[in-house]
CSV table of C-alpha atoms in Angstrom, one decimal:
chain,number,residue,atom,x,y,z
A,966,MET,CA,-131.9,57.7,-13.3
A,967,GLN,CA,-135.5,56.6,-12.5
A,968,PRO,CA,-137.1,55.1,-9.5
A,969,VAL,CA,-137.8,51.3,-9.7
A,970,ILE,CA,-141.4,51.0,-8.6
A,971,ARG,CA,-142.5,47.5,-7.7
A,972,LYS,CA,-146.2,48.3,-7.0
A,973,ILE,CA,-148.7,51.1,-6.4
A,974,VAL,CA,-151.2,50.6,-3.6
A,975,THR,CA,-154.4,52.7,-3.1
A,976,TYR,CA,-156.2,52.9,0.3
A,977,ASP,CA,-159.7,54.5,0.4
A,978,GLU,CA,-162.2,54.6,3.3
A,979,GLU,CA,-165.5,56.2,3.9
A,980,ILE,CA,-166.8,56.4,7.4
A,981,LEU,CA,-170.5,56.5,7.7
A,982,VAL,CA,-170.9,56.2,11.5
A,983,GLU,CA,-168.5,57.7,14.0
A,984,GLY,CA,-168.8,57.7,17.7
A,985,PHE,CA,-172.2,55.9,17.5
A,986,LYS,CA,-173.8,58.7,15.4
A,987,SER,CA,-174.3,58.8,11.6
A,988,ALA,CA,-172.2,61.3,9.7
A,989,GLU,CA,-174.2,64.0,7.8
A,990,ILE,CA,-171.5,63.6,5.1
A,991,PRO,CA,-169.4,60.5,4.8
A,992,TRP,CA,-165.9,61.1,6.2
A,993,ARG,CA,-163.6,60.0,3.4
A,994,MET,CA,-159.8,59.6,3.7
A,995,PHE,CA,-157.5,58.0,1.1
A,996,ALA,CA,-153.9,57.5,0.2
A,997,VAL,CA,-151.7,56.3,-2.6
A,998,ALA,CA,-148.4,54.5,-1.9
A,999,ALA,CA,-145.5,53.7,-4.3
A,1000,VAL,CA,-143.2,50.9,-3.3
A,1001,VAL,CA,-139.8,51.7,-4.6
A,1002,THR,CA,-136.4,50.1,-4.5
A,1003,ASN,CA,-134.2,51.9,-2.0
A,1004,PRO,CA,-131.2,53.2,-4.1
A,1005,TRP,CA,-129.1,53.5,-0.9
A,1006,ALA,CA,-129.9,50.1,0.7
A,1007,GLY,CA,-127.2,48.3,2.6
A,1008,ARG,CA,-124.5,50.9,2.4
A,1009,PHE,CA,-123.7,54.4,3.7
A,1010,VAL,CA,-123.9,57.1,1.0
A,1011,GLU,CA,-122.7,60.6,1.9
A,1012,ASP,CA,-124.4,62.4,-0.9
A,1013,LEU,CA,-128.1,61.5,-1.3
A,1014,LYS,CA,-128.9,64.6,-3.6
A,1015,PRO,CA,-128.6,62.9,-7.0
A,1016,GLU,CA,-131.2,60.3,-6.2
A,1017,ILE,CA,-133.4,62.8,-4.4
A,1018,HIS,CA,-133.5,65.1,-7.3
A,1019,ALA,CA,-134.1,62.3,-9.8
A,1020,TYR,CA,-136.8,60.4,-7.8
A,1021,GLY,CA,-138.7,63.4,-6.1
A,1022,PRO,CA,-140.3,64.9,-9.2
A,1023,VAL,CA,-141.2,61.5,-10.6
A,1024,LEU,CA,-142.8,60.2,-7.5
A,1025,GLY,CA,-144.4,63.5,-6.6
A,1026,ALA,CA,-146.1,63.7,-10.1
A,1027,LEU,CA,-147.2,60.1,-10.2
A,1028,LEU,CA,-148.8,60.0,-6.7
A,1029,THR,CA,-150.3,63.5,-7.1
A,1030,GLU,CA,-152.0,62.5,-10.3
A,1031,ARG,CA,-153.5,59.4,-8.7
A,1032,MET,CA,-154.6,61.4,-5.6
A,1033,ILE,CA,-156.4,64.0,-7.7
A,1034,ALA,CA,-158.1,61.3,-9.8
A,1035,LEU,CA,-159.4,59.8,-6.6
A,1036,ALA,CA,-160.7,63.1,-5.3
A,1037,GLY,CA,-162.1,64.3,-8.6
A,1038,SER,CA,-160.3,67.6,-8.2
A,1039,GLY,CA,-157.6,69.3,-6.1
A,1040,ASP,CA,-160.3,71.6,-4.7
A,1041,ALA,CA,-162.2,68.7,-3.2
A,1042,ILE,CA,-159.2,67.9,-1.0
A,1043,GLU,CA,-159.4,69.7,2.4
A,1044,ALA,CA,-156.6,68.0,4.4
A,1045,TYR,CA,-153.3,66.5,3.2
A,1046,GLY,CA,-150.2,64.7,4.3
A,1047,LYS,CA,-147.3,62.5,3.4
A,1048,ALA,CA,-145.3,59.5,4.8
A,1049,ALA,CA,-142.4,57.2,4.0
A,1050,VAL,CA,-141.4,53.8,5.4
A,1051,VAL,CA,-137.9,52.6,4.7
A,1052,GLY,CA,-137.1,48.8,4.9
A,1053,LEU,CA,-134.9,47.4,7.4
A,1054,ASN,CA,-131.8,47.6,5.3
A,1055,GLY,CA,-132.1,51.4,5.0
A,1056,GLU,CA,-131.8,54.5,7.1
A,1057,ILE,CA,-134.6,56.9,8.3
A,1058,GLU,CA,-132.7,59.4,6.3
A,1059,HIS,CA,-133.5,57.5,3.2
A,1060,ALA,CA,-137.3,57.8,3.9
A,1061,SER,CA,-136.9,61.4,4.8
A,1062,GLY,CA,-134.9,62.1,1.6
A,1063,LEU,CA,-137.6,61.1,-0.7
A,1064,ILE,CA,-140.5,63.0,0.9
A,1065,HIS,CA,-138.7,66.1,2.4
A,1066,THR,CA,-137.9,67.8,-0.9
A,1067,LEU,CA,-140.0,70.4,-2.6
A,1068,ARG,CA,-139.4,68.4,-5.8
A,1069,PHE,CA,-141.8,65.9,-4.3
A,1070,GLY,CA,-144.2,67.8,-2.2
A,1071,ASN,CA,-144.8,70.8,-4.4
A,1072,HIS,CA,-146.6,68.7,-6.9
A,1073,PHE,CA,-149.3,67.9,-4.4
A,1074,ARG,CA,-149.2,71.3,-2.8
A,1075,GLU,CA,-149.8,73.0,-6.1
A,1076,ALA,CA,-152.5,70.5,-7.3
A,1077,VAL,CA,-154.7,71.2,-4.2
A,1078,GLY,CA,-153.9,74.9,-3.9
A,1079,ALA,CA,-152.3,74.6,-0.4
A,1080,LYS,CA,-150.6,77.0,1.8
A,1081,SER,CA,-149.7,74.9,4.9
A,1082,TYR,CA,-146.9,72.5,5.1
A,1083,LEU,CA,-147.5,68.8,4.5
A,1084,ALA,CA,-147.8,66.9,7.8
A,1085,PHE,CA,-145.6,63.9,7.7
A,1086,THR,CA,-144.0,60.7,9.2
A,1087,ASN,CA,-140.8,58.9,8.2
A,1088,THR,CA,-140.3,55.6,9.9
A,1089,ARG,CA,-138.5,52.2,9.4
A,1090,GLY,CA,-140.1,48.8,9.4
A,1091,GLY,CA,-140.6,45.5,7.7
A,1092,ALA,CA,-143.3,44.1,5.4
A,1093,ASN,CA,-146.8,44.9,6.8
A,1094,ALA,CA,-145.4,47.8,9.0
A,1095,PRO,CA,-148.1,50.3,10.0
A,1096,ILE,CA,-148.2,53.2,7.5
A,1097,MET,CA,-149.3,56.3,9.4
A,1098,VAL,CA,-150.2,59.4,7.3
A,1099,PRO,CA,-151.0,62.5,9.5
A,1100,LEU,CA,-153.1,65.0,7.8
A,1101,MET,CA,-153.9,68.7,8.4
A,1102,ASP,CA,-156.0,71.4,6.8
A,1103,LYS,CA,-154.3,72.4,3.6
A,1104,ASN,CA,-154.7,76.2,4.4
A,1105,ASP,CA,-155.2,76.4,8.1
A,1106,ALA,CA,-152.8,74.7,10.4
A,1107,GLY,CA,-155.0,75.5,13.5
A,1108,ARG,CA,-158.1,73.7,12.2
A,1109,ARG,CA,-158.3,70.8,14.6
A,1110,SER,CA,-161.2,69.1,12.8
A,1111,HIS,CA,-158.8,68.2,10.1
A,1112,TYR,CA,-156.0,66.8,12.4
A,1113,LEU,CA,-156.4,63.3,11.0
A,1114,THR,CA,-154.5,60.2,10.6
A,1115,ILE,CA,-154.8,57.5,7.9
A,1116,GLN,CA,-153.4,54.1,8.9
A,1117,PHE,CA,-153.0,51.0,6.7
A,1118,ALA,CA,-150.3,48.4,5.8
A,1119,ILE,CA,-149.1,46.6,2.8
A,1120,PRO,CA,-148.6,42.9,3.6
A,1121,ASP,CA,-145.5,42.5,1.4
A,1122,ALA,CA,-143.9,46.0,1.7
A,1123,PRO,CA,-141.5,47.4,2.4
A,1124,ARG,CA,-138.9,44.7,1.7
A,1125,ASP,CA,-135.6,45.2,3.3
A,1126,ASP,CA,-134.3,47.1,0.3
A,1127,GLU,CA,-137.4,49.2,-0.4
A,1128,ILE,CA,-139.1,52.4,0.6
A,1129,VAL,CA,-142.9,53.0,0.7
A,1130,VAL,CA,-143.6,56.6,-0.3
A,1131,VAL,CA,-147.1,57.8,0.4
A,1132,LEU,CA,-149.4,60.8,-0.1
A,1133,GLY,CA,-152.7,61.0,1.8
A,1134,ALA,CA,-155.8,63.3,1.9
A,1135,ALA,CA,-159.2,63.8,3.3
A,1136,MET,CA,-162.3,65.3,1.7
A,1137,ASN,CA,-163.5,66.7,5.1
A,1138,GLY,CA,-162.8,66.8,8.8
A,1139,ARG,CA,-164.1,64.6,11.6
A,1140,PRO,CA,-167.9,64.4,11.4
A,1141,HIS,CA,-168.7,65.4,14.9
A,1142,HIS,CA,-165.8,67.7,15.6
A,1143,ARG,CA,-166.4,69.5,19.0
A,1144,ILE,CA,-162.9,70.2,20.6
A,1145,GLY,CA,-162.6,73.8,19.1
A,1146,ASP,CA,-159.6,75.0,17.2
A,1147,ARG,CA,-156.1,76.2,18.2
A,1148,TYR,CA,-157.0,79.8,18.1
A,1149,GLN,CA,-159.5,79.7,20.9
A,1150,ASP,CA,-156.9,78.1,23.2
A,1151,LEU,CA,-154.5,80.9,22.3
A,1152,LYS,CA,-157.1,83.5,23.0
A,1153,ASP,CA,-158.1,81.9,26.4
A,1154,LEU,CA,-154.4,81.6,27.3
A,1155,GLY,CA,-153.6,85.2,26.1
A,1156,HIS,CA,-150.8,83.8,24.0
A,1157,ASP,CA,-149.6,84.8,20.5
A,1158,LEU,CA,-150.0,82.7,17.4
A,1159,ASP,CA,-146.3,82.8,16.6
A,1160,ASN,CA,-145.4,81.9,20.1
A,1161,PRO,CA,-148.1,79.6,21.5
A,1162,ALA,CA,-146.2,78.4,24.6
A,1163,ALA,CA,-145.1,82.0,25.5
A,1164,VAL,CA,-141.5,81.1,25.9
């Protein structure tokens, strides 16, 4: 059992001016998306595990290889994330199933040497639906300069019986970051890292 991939789409942007000020280093974010046939479209399937186990490693390896090629190396990637958009004839659970498995995400995590979890979205939409890939620092979940979002769309995907599966990354954080990080807030509030709302 292998995923049927209709197309692969690459999104890549370099931001040279942000907030009316030139960036000292271009701010680069990029993503690779695989448009795959949804094996569960149009019906309720109780056990999604066989397809998840079959598709996850294939998609994880393929997209990770392309992401590393775009970056030049895993070390060059500072922030990362993932997303899936299921077509209108599928469930959000289908989008979730293909990206929320270590069989998918660990390929990327290992390739970039990451410790933090992969930020994510899983949504449903038709062709040209917004694809939102949230990013965070691969090793420091409190580093707000690397709280980023890649946004793009594919004009003909997902079709009703497809899922768009995406990995995203950034080479650096926002050029003029000046809102501090999570740790200063915790210090100012006198709260603990493991219980930031003190509940």
